[in-house]
PDB file of N, CA and C in Angstrom:
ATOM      1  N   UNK A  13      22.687  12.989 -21.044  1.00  0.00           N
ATOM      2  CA  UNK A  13      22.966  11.737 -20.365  1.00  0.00           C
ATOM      3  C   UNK A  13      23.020  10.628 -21.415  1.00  0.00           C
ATOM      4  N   UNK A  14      23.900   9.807 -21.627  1.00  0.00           N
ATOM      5  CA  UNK A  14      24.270   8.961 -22.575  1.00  0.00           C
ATOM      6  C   UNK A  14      23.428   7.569 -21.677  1.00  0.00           C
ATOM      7  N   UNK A  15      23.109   6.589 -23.212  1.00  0.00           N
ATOM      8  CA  UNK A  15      22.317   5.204 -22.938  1.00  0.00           C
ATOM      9  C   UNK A  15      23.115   4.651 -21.520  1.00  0.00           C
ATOM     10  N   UNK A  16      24.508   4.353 -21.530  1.00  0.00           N
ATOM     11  CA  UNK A  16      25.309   3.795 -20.503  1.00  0.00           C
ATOM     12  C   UNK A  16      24.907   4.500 -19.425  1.00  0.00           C
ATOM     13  N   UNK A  17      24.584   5.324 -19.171  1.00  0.00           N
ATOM     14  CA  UNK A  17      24.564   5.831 -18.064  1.00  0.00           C
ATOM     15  C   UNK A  17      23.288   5.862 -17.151  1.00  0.00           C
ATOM     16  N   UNK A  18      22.039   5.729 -18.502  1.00  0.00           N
ATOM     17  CA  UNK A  18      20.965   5.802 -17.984  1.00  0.00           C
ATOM     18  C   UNK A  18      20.944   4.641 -17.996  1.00  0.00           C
ATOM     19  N   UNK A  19      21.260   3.386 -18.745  1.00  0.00           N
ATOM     20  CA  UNK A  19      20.929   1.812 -18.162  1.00  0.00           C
ATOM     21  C   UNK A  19      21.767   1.722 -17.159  1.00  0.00           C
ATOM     22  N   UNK A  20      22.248   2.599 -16.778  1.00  0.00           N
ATOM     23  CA  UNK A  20      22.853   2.170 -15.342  1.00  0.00           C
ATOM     24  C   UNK A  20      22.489   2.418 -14.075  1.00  0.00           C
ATOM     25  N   UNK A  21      21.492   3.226 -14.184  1.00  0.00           N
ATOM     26  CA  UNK A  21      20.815   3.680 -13.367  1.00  0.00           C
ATOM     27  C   UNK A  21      19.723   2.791 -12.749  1.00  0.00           C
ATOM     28  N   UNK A  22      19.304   2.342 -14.049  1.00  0.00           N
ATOM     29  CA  UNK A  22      18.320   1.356 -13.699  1.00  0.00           C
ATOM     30  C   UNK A  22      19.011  -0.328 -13.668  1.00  0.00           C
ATOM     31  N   UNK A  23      20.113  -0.556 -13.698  1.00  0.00           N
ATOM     32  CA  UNK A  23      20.377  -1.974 -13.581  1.00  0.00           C
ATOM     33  C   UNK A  23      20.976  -1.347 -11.787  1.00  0.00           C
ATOM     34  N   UNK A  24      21.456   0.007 -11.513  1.00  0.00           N
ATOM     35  CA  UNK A  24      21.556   0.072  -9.585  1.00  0.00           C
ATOM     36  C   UNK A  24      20.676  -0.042  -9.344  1.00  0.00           C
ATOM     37  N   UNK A  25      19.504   0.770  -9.717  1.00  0.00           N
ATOM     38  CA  UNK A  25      17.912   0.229  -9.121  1.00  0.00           C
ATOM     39  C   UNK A  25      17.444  -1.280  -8.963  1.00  0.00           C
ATOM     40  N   UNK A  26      17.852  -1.820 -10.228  1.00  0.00           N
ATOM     41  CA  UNK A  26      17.722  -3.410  -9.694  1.00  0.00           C
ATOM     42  C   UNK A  26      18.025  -4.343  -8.908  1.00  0.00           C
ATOM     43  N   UNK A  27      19.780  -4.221  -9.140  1.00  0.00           N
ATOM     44  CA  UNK A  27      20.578  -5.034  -8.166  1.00  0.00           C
ATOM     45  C   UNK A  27      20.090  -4.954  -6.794  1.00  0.00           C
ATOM     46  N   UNK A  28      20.035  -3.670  -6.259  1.00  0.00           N
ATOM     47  CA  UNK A  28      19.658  -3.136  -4.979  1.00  0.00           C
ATOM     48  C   UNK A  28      18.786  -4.817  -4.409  1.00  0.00           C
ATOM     49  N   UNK A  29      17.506  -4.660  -5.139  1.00  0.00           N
ATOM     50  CA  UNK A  29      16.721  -5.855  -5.119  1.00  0.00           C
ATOM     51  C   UNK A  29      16.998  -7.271  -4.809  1.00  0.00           C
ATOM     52  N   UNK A  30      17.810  -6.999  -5.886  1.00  0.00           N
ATOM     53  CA  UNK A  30      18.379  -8.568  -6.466  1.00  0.00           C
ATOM     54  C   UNK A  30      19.644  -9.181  -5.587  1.00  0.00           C
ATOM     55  N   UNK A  31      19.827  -8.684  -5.025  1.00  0.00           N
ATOM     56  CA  UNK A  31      21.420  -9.444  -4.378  1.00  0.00           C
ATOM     57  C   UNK A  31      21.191 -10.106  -2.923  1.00  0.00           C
ATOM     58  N   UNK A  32      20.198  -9.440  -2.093  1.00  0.00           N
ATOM     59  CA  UNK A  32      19.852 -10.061  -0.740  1.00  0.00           C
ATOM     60  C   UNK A  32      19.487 -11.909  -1.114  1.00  0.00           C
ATOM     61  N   UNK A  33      20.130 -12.458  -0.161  1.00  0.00           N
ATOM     62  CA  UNK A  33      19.915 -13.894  -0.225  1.00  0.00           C
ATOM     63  C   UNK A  33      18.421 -14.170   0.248  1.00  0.00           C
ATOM     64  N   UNK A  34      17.877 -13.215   1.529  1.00  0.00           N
ATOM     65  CA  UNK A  34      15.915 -13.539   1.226  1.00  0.00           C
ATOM     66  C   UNK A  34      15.806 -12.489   0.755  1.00  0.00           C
ATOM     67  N   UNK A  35      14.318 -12.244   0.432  1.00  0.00           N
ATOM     68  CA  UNK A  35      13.544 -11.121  -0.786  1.00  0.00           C
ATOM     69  C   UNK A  35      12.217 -11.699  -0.381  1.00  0.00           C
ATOM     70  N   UNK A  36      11.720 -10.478   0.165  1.00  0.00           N
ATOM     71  CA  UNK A  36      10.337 -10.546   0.346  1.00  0.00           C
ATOM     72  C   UNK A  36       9.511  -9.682  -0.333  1.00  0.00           C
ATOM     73  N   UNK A  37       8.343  -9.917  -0.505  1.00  0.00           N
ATOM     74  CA  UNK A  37       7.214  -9.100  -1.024  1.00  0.00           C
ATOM     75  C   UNK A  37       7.290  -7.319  -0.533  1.00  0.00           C
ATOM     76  N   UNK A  38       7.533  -7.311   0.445  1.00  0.00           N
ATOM     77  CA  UNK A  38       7.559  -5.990   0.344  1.00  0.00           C
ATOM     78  C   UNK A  38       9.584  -5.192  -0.024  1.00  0.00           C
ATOM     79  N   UNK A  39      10.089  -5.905   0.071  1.00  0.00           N
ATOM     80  CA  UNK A  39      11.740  -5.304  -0.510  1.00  0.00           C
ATOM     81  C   UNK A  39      11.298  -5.535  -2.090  1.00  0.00           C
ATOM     82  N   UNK A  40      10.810  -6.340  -2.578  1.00  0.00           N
ATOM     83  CA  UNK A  40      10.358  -6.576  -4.225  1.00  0.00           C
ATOM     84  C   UNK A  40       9.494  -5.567  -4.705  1.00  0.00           C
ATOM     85  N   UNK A  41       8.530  -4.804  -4.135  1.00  0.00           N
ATOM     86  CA  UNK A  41       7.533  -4.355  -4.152  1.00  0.00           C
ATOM     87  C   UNK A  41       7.828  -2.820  -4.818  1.00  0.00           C
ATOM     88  N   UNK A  42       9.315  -2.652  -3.965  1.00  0.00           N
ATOM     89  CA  UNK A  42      10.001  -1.745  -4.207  1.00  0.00           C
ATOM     90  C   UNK A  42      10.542  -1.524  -5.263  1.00  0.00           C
ATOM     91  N   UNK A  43      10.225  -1.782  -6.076  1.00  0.00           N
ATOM     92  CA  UNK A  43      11.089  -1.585  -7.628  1.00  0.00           C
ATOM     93  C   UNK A  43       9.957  -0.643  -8.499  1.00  0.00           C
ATOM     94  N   UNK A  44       8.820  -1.031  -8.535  1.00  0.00           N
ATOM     95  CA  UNK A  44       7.515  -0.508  -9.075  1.00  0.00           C
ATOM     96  C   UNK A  44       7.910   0.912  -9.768  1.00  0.00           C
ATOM     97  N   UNK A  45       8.731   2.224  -8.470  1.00  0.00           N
ATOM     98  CA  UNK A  45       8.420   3.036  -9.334  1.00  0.00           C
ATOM     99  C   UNK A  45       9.266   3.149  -9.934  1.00  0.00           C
ATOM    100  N   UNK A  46      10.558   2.481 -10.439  1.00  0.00           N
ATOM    101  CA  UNK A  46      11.653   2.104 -11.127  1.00  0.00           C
ATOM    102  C   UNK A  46      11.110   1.407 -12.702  1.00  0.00           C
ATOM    103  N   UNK A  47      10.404  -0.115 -12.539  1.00  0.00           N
ATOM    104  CA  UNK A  47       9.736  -0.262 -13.807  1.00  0.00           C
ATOM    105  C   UNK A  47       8.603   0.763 -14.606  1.00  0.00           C
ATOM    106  N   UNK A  48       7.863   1.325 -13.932  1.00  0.00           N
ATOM    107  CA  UNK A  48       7.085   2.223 -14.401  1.00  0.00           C
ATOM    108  C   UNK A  48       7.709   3.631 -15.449  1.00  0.00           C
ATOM    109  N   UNK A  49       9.330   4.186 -14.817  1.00  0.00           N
ATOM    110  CA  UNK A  49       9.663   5.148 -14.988  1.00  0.00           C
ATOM    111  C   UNK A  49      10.288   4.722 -17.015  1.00  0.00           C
ATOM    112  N   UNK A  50      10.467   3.679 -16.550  1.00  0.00           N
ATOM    113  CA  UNK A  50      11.467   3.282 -18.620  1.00  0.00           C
ATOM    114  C   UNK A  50      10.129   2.321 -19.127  1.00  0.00           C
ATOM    115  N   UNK A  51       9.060   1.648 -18.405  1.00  0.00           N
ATOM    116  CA  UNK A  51       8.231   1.257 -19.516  1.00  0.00           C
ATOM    117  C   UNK A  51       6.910   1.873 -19.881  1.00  0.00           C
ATOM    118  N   UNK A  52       6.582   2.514 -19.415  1.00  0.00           N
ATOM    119  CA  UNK A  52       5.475   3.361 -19.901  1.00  0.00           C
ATOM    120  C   UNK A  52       5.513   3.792 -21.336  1.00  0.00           C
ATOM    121  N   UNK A  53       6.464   4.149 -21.960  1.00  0.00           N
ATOM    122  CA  UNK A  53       6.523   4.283 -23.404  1.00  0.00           C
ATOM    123  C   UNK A  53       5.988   3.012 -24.108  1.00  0.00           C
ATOM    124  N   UNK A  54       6.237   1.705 -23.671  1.00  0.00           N
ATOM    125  CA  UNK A  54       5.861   0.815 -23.982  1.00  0.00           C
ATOM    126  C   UNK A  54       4.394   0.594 -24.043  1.00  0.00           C
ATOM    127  N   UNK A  55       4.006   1.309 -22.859  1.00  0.00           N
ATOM    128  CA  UNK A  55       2.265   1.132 -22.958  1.00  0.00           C
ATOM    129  C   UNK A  55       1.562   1.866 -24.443  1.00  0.00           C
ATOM    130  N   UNK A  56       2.118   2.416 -24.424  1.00  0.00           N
ATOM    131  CA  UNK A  56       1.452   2.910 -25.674  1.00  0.00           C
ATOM    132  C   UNK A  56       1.274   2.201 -27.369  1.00  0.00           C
ATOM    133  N   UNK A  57       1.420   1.187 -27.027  1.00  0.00           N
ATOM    134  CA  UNK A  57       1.212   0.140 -28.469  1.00  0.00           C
ATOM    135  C   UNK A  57      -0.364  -0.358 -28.524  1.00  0.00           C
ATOM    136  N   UNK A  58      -1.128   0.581 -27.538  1.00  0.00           N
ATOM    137  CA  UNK A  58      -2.402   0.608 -28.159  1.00  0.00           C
ATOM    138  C   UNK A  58      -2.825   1.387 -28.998  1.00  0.00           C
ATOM    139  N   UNK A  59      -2.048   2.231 -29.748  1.00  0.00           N
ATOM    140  CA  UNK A  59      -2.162   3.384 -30.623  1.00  0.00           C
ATOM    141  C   UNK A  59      -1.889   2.462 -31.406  1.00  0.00           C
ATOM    142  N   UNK A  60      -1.117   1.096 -31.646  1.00  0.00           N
ATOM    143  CA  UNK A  60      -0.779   0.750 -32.981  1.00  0.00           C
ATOM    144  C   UNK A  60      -2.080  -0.245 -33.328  1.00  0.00           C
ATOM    145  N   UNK A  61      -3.274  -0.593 -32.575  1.00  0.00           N
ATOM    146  CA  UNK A  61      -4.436  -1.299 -32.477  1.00  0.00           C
ATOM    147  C   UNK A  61      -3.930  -3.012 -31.883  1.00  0.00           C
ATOM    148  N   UNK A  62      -3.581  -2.697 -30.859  1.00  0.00           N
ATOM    149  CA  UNK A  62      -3.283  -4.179 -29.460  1.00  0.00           C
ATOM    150  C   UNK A  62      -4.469  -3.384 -28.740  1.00  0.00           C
ATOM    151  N   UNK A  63      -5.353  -4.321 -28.486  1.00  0.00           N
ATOM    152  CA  UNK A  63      -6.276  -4.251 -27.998  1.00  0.00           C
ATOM    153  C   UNK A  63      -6.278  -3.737 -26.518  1.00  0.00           C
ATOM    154  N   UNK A  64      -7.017  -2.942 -25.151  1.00  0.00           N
ATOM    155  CA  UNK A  64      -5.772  -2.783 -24.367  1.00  0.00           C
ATOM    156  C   UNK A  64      -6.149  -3.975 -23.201  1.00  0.00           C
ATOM    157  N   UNK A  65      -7.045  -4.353 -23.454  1.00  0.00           N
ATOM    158  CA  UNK A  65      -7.586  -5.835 -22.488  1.00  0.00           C
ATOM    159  C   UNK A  65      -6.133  -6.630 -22.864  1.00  0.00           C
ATOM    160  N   UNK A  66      -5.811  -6.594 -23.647  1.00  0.00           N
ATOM    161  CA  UNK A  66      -4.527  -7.962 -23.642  1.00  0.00           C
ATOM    162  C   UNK A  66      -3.260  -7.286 -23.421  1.00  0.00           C
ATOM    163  N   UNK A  67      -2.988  -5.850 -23.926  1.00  0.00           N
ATOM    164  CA  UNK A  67      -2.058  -5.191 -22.843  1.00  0.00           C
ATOM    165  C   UNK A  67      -1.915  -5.261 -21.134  1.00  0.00           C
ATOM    166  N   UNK A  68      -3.009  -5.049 -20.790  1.00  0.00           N
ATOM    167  CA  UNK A  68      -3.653  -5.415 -19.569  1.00  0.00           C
ATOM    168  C   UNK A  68      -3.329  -6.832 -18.604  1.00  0.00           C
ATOM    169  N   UNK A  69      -3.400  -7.896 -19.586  1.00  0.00           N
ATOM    170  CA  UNK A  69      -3.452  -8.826 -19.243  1.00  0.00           C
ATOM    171  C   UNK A  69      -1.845  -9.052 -19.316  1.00  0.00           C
ATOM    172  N   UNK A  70      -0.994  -9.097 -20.274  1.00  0.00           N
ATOM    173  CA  UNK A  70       0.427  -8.952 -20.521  1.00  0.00           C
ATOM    174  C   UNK A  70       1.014  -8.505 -19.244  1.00  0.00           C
ATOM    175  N   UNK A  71       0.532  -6.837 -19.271  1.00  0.00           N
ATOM    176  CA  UNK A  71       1.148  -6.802 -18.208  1.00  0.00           C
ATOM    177  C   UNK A  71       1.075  -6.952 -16.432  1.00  0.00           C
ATOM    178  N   UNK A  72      -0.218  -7.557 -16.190  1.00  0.00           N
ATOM    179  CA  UNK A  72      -0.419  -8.062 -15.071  1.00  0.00           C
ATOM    180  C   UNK A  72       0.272  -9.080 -14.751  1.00  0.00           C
ATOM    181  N   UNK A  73       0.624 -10.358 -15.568  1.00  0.00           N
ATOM    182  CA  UNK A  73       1.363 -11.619 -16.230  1.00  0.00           C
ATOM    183  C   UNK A  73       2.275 -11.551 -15.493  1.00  0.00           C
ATOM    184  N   UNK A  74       3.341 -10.129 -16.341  1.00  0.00           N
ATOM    185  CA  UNK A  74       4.589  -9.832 -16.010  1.00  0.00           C
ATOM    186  C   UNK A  74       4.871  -9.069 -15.039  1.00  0.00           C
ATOM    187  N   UNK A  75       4.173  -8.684 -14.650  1.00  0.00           N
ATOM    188  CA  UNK A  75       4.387  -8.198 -13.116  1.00  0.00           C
ATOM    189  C   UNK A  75       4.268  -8.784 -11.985  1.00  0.00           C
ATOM    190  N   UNK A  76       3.121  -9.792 -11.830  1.00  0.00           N
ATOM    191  CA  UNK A  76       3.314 -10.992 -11.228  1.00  0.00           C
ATOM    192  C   UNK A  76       4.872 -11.660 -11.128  1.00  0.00           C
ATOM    193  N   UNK A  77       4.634 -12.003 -12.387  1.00  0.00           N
ATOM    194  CA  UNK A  77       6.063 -13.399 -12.809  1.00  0.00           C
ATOM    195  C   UNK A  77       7.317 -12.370 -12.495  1.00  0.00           C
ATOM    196  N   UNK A  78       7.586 -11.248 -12.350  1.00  0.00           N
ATOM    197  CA  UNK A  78       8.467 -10.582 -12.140  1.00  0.00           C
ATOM    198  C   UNK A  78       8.882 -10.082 -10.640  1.00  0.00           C
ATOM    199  N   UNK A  79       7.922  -9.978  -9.880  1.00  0.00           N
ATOM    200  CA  UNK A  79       7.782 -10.295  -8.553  1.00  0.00           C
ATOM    201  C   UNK A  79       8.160 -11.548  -8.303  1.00  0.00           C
ATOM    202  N   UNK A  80       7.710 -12.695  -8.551  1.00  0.00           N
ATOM    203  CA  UNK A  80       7.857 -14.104  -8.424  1.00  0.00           C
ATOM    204  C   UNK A  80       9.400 -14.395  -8.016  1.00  0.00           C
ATOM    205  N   UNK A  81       9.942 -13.950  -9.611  1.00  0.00           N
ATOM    206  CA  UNK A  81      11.437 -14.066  -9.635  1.00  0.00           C
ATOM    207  C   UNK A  81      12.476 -13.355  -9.176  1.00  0.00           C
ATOM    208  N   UNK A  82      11.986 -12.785  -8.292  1.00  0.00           N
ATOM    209  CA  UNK A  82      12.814 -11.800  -7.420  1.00  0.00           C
ATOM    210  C   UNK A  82      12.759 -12.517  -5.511  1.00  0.00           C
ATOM    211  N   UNK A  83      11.960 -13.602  -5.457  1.00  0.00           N
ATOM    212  CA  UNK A  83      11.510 -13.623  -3.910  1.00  0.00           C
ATOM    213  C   UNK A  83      12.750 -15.073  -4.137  1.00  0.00           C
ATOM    214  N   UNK A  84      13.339 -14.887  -2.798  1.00  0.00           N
ATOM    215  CA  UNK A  84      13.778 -16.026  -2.201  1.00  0.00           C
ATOM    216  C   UNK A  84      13.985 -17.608  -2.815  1.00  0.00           C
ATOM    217  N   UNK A  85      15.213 -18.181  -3.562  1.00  0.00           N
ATOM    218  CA  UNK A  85      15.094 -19.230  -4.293  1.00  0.00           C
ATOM    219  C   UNK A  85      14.703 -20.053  -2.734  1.00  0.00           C
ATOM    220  N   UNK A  86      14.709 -20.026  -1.906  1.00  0.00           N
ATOM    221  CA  UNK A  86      14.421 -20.625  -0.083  1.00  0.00           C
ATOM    222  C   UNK A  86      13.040 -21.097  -0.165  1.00  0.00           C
ATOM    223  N   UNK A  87      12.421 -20.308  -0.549  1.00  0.00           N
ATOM    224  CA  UNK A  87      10.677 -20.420  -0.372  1.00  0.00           C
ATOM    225  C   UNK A  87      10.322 -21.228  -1.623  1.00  0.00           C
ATOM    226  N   UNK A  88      10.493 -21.390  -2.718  1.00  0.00           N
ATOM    227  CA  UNK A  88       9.695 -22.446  -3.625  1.00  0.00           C
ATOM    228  C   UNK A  88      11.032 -23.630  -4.314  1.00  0.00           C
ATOM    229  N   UNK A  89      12.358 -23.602  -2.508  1.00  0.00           N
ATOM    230  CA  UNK A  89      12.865 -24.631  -3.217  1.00  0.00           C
ATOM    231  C   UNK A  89      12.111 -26.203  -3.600  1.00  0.00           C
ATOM    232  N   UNK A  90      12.658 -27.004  -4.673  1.00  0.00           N
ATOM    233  CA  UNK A  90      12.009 -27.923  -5.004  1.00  0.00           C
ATOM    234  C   UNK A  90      10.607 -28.394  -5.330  1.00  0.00           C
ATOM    235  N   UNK A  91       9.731 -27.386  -5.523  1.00  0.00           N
ATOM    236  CA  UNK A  91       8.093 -27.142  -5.615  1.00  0.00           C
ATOM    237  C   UNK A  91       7.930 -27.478  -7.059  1.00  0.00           C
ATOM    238  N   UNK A  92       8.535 -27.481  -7.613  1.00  0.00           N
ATOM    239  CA  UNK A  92       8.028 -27.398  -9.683  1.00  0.00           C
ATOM    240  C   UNK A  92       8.408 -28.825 -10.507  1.00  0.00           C
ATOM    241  N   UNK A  93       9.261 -29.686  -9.427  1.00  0.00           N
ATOM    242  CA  UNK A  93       9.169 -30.859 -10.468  1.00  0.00           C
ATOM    243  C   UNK A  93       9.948 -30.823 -11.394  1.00  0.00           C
ATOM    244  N   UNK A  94       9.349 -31.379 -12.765  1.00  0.00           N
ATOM    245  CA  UNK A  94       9.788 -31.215 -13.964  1.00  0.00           C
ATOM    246  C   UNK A  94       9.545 -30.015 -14.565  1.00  0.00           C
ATOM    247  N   UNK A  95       8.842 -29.436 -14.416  1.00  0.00           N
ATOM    248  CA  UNK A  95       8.638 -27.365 -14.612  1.00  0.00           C
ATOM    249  C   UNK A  95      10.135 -26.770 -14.602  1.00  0.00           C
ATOM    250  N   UNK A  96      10.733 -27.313 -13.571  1.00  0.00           N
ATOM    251  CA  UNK A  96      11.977 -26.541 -13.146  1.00  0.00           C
ATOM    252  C   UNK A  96      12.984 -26.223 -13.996  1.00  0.00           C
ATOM    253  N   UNK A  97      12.885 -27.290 -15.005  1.00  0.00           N
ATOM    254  CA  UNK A  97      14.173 -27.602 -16.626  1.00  0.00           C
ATOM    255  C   UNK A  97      13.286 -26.336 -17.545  1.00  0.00           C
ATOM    256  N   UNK A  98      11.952 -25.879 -16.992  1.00  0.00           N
ATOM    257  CA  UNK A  98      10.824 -25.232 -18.479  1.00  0.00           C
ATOM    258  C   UNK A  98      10.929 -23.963 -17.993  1.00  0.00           C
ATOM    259  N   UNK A  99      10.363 -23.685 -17.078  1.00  0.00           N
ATOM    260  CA  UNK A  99      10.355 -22.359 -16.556  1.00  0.00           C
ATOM    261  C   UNK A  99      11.050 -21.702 -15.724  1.00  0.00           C
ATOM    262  N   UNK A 100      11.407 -20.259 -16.324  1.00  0.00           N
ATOM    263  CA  UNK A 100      12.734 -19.599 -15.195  1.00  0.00           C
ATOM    264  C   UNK A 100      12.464 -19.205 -13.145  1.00  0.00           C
ATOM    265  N   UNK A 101      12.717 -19.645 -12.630  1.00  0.00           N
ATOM    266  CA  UNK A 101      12.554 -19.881 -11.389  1.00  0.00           C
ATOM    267  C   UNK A 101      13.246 -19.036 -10.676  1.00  0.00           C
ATOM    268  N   UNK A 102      13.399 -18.637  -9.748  1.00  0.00           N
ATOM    269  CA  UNK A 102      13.867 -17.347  -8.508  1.00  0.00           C
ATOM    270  C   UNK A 102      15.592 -18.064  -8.880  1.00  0.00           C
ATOM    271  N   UNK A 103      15.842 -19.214  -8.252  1.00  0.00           N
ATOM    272  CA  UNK A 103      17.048 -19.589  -8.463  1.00  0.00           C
ATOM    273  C   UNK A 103      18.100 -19.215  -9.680  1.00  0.00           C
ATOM    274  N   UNK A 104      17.243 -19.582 -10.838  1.00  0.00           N
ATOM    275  CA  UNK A 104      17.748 -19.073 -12.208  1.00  0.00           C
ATOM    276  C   UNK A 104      17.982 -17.821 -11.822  1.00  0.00           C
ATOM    277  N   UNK A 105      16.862 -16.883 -11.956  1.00  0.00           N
ATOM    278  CA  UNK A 105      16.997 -16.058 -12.169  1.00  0.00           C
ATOM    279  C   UNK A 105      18.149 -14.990 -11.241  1.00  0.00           C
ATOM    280  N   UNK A 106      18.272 -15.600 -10.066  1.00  0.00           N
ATOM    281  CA  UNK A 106      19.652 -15.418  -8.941  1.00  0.00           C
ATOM    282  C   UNK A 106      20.771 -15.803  -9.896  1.00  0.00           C
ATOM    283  N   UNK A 107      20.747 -17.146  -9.850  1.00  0.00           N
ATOM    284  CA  UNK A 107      22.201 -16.703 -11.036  1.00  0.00           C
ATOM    285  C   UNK A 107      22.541 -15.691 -11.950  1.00  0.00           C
ATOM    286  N   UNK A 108      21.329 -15.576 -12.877  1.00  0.00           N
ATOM    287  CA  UNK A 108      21.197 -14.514 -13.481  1.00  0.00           C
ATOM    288  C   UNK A 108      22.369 -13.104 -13.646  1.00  0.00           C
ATOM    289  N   UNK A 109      21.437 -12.730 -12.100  1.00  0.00           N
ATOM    290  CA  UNK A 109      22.067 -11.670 -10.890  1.00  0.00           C
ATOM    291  C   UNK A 109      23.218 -12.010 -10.741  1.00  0.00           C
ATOM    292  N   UNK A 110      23.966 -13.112 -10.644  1.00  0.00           N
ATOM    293  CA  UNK A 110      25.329 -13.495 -10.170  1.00  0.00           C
ATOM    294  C   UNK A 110      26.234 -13.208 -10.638  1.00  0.00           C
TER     295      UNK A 110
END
């Protein structure tokens, strides 16, 4: 199976997600065993001495914030202020998708 084919697999696994105009916690939720399946190799950079408390913490972060940006630009329209120009937001990240 060639790279193209297997990132393609996982950018259908995504979209799936990503294209509904709402997105709730549990349609988001659904990706889990999709990220798990290509980053787990990644976990292993505690062999290179990353402590795994801050692996830990990394990836709780990003799993959060990755959920986040998948739910409904509907639900935290206009909530961030001046944040909104700093940090990537459901909306962005819909374009993204676009």
């Amino acid at each position: 199976m060639s790279f193209a084919q297997i990132s393609g697999i996982f950018f259908a696994a995504s979209i799936t997600i990503s294209v509904a105009e709402m997105l709730y916690l549990t349609v988001v939720s659904n990706q889990e065993s999709f990220v798990h399946a290509y980053a787990a190799p990644l976990k292993n950079v505690v062999f290179v001495g990353i402590p795994l408390e801050v692996i830990i913490v990394i990836s709780l972060i990003d799993g959060v914030w990755g959920k986040f940006l998948h739910i409904s630009p509907k639900l935290v329209q206009g909530r961030y202020g001046p944040l909104e120009y700093v940090l990537p937001t459901p909306s962005c990240h819909r374009f993204h998708h676009g």
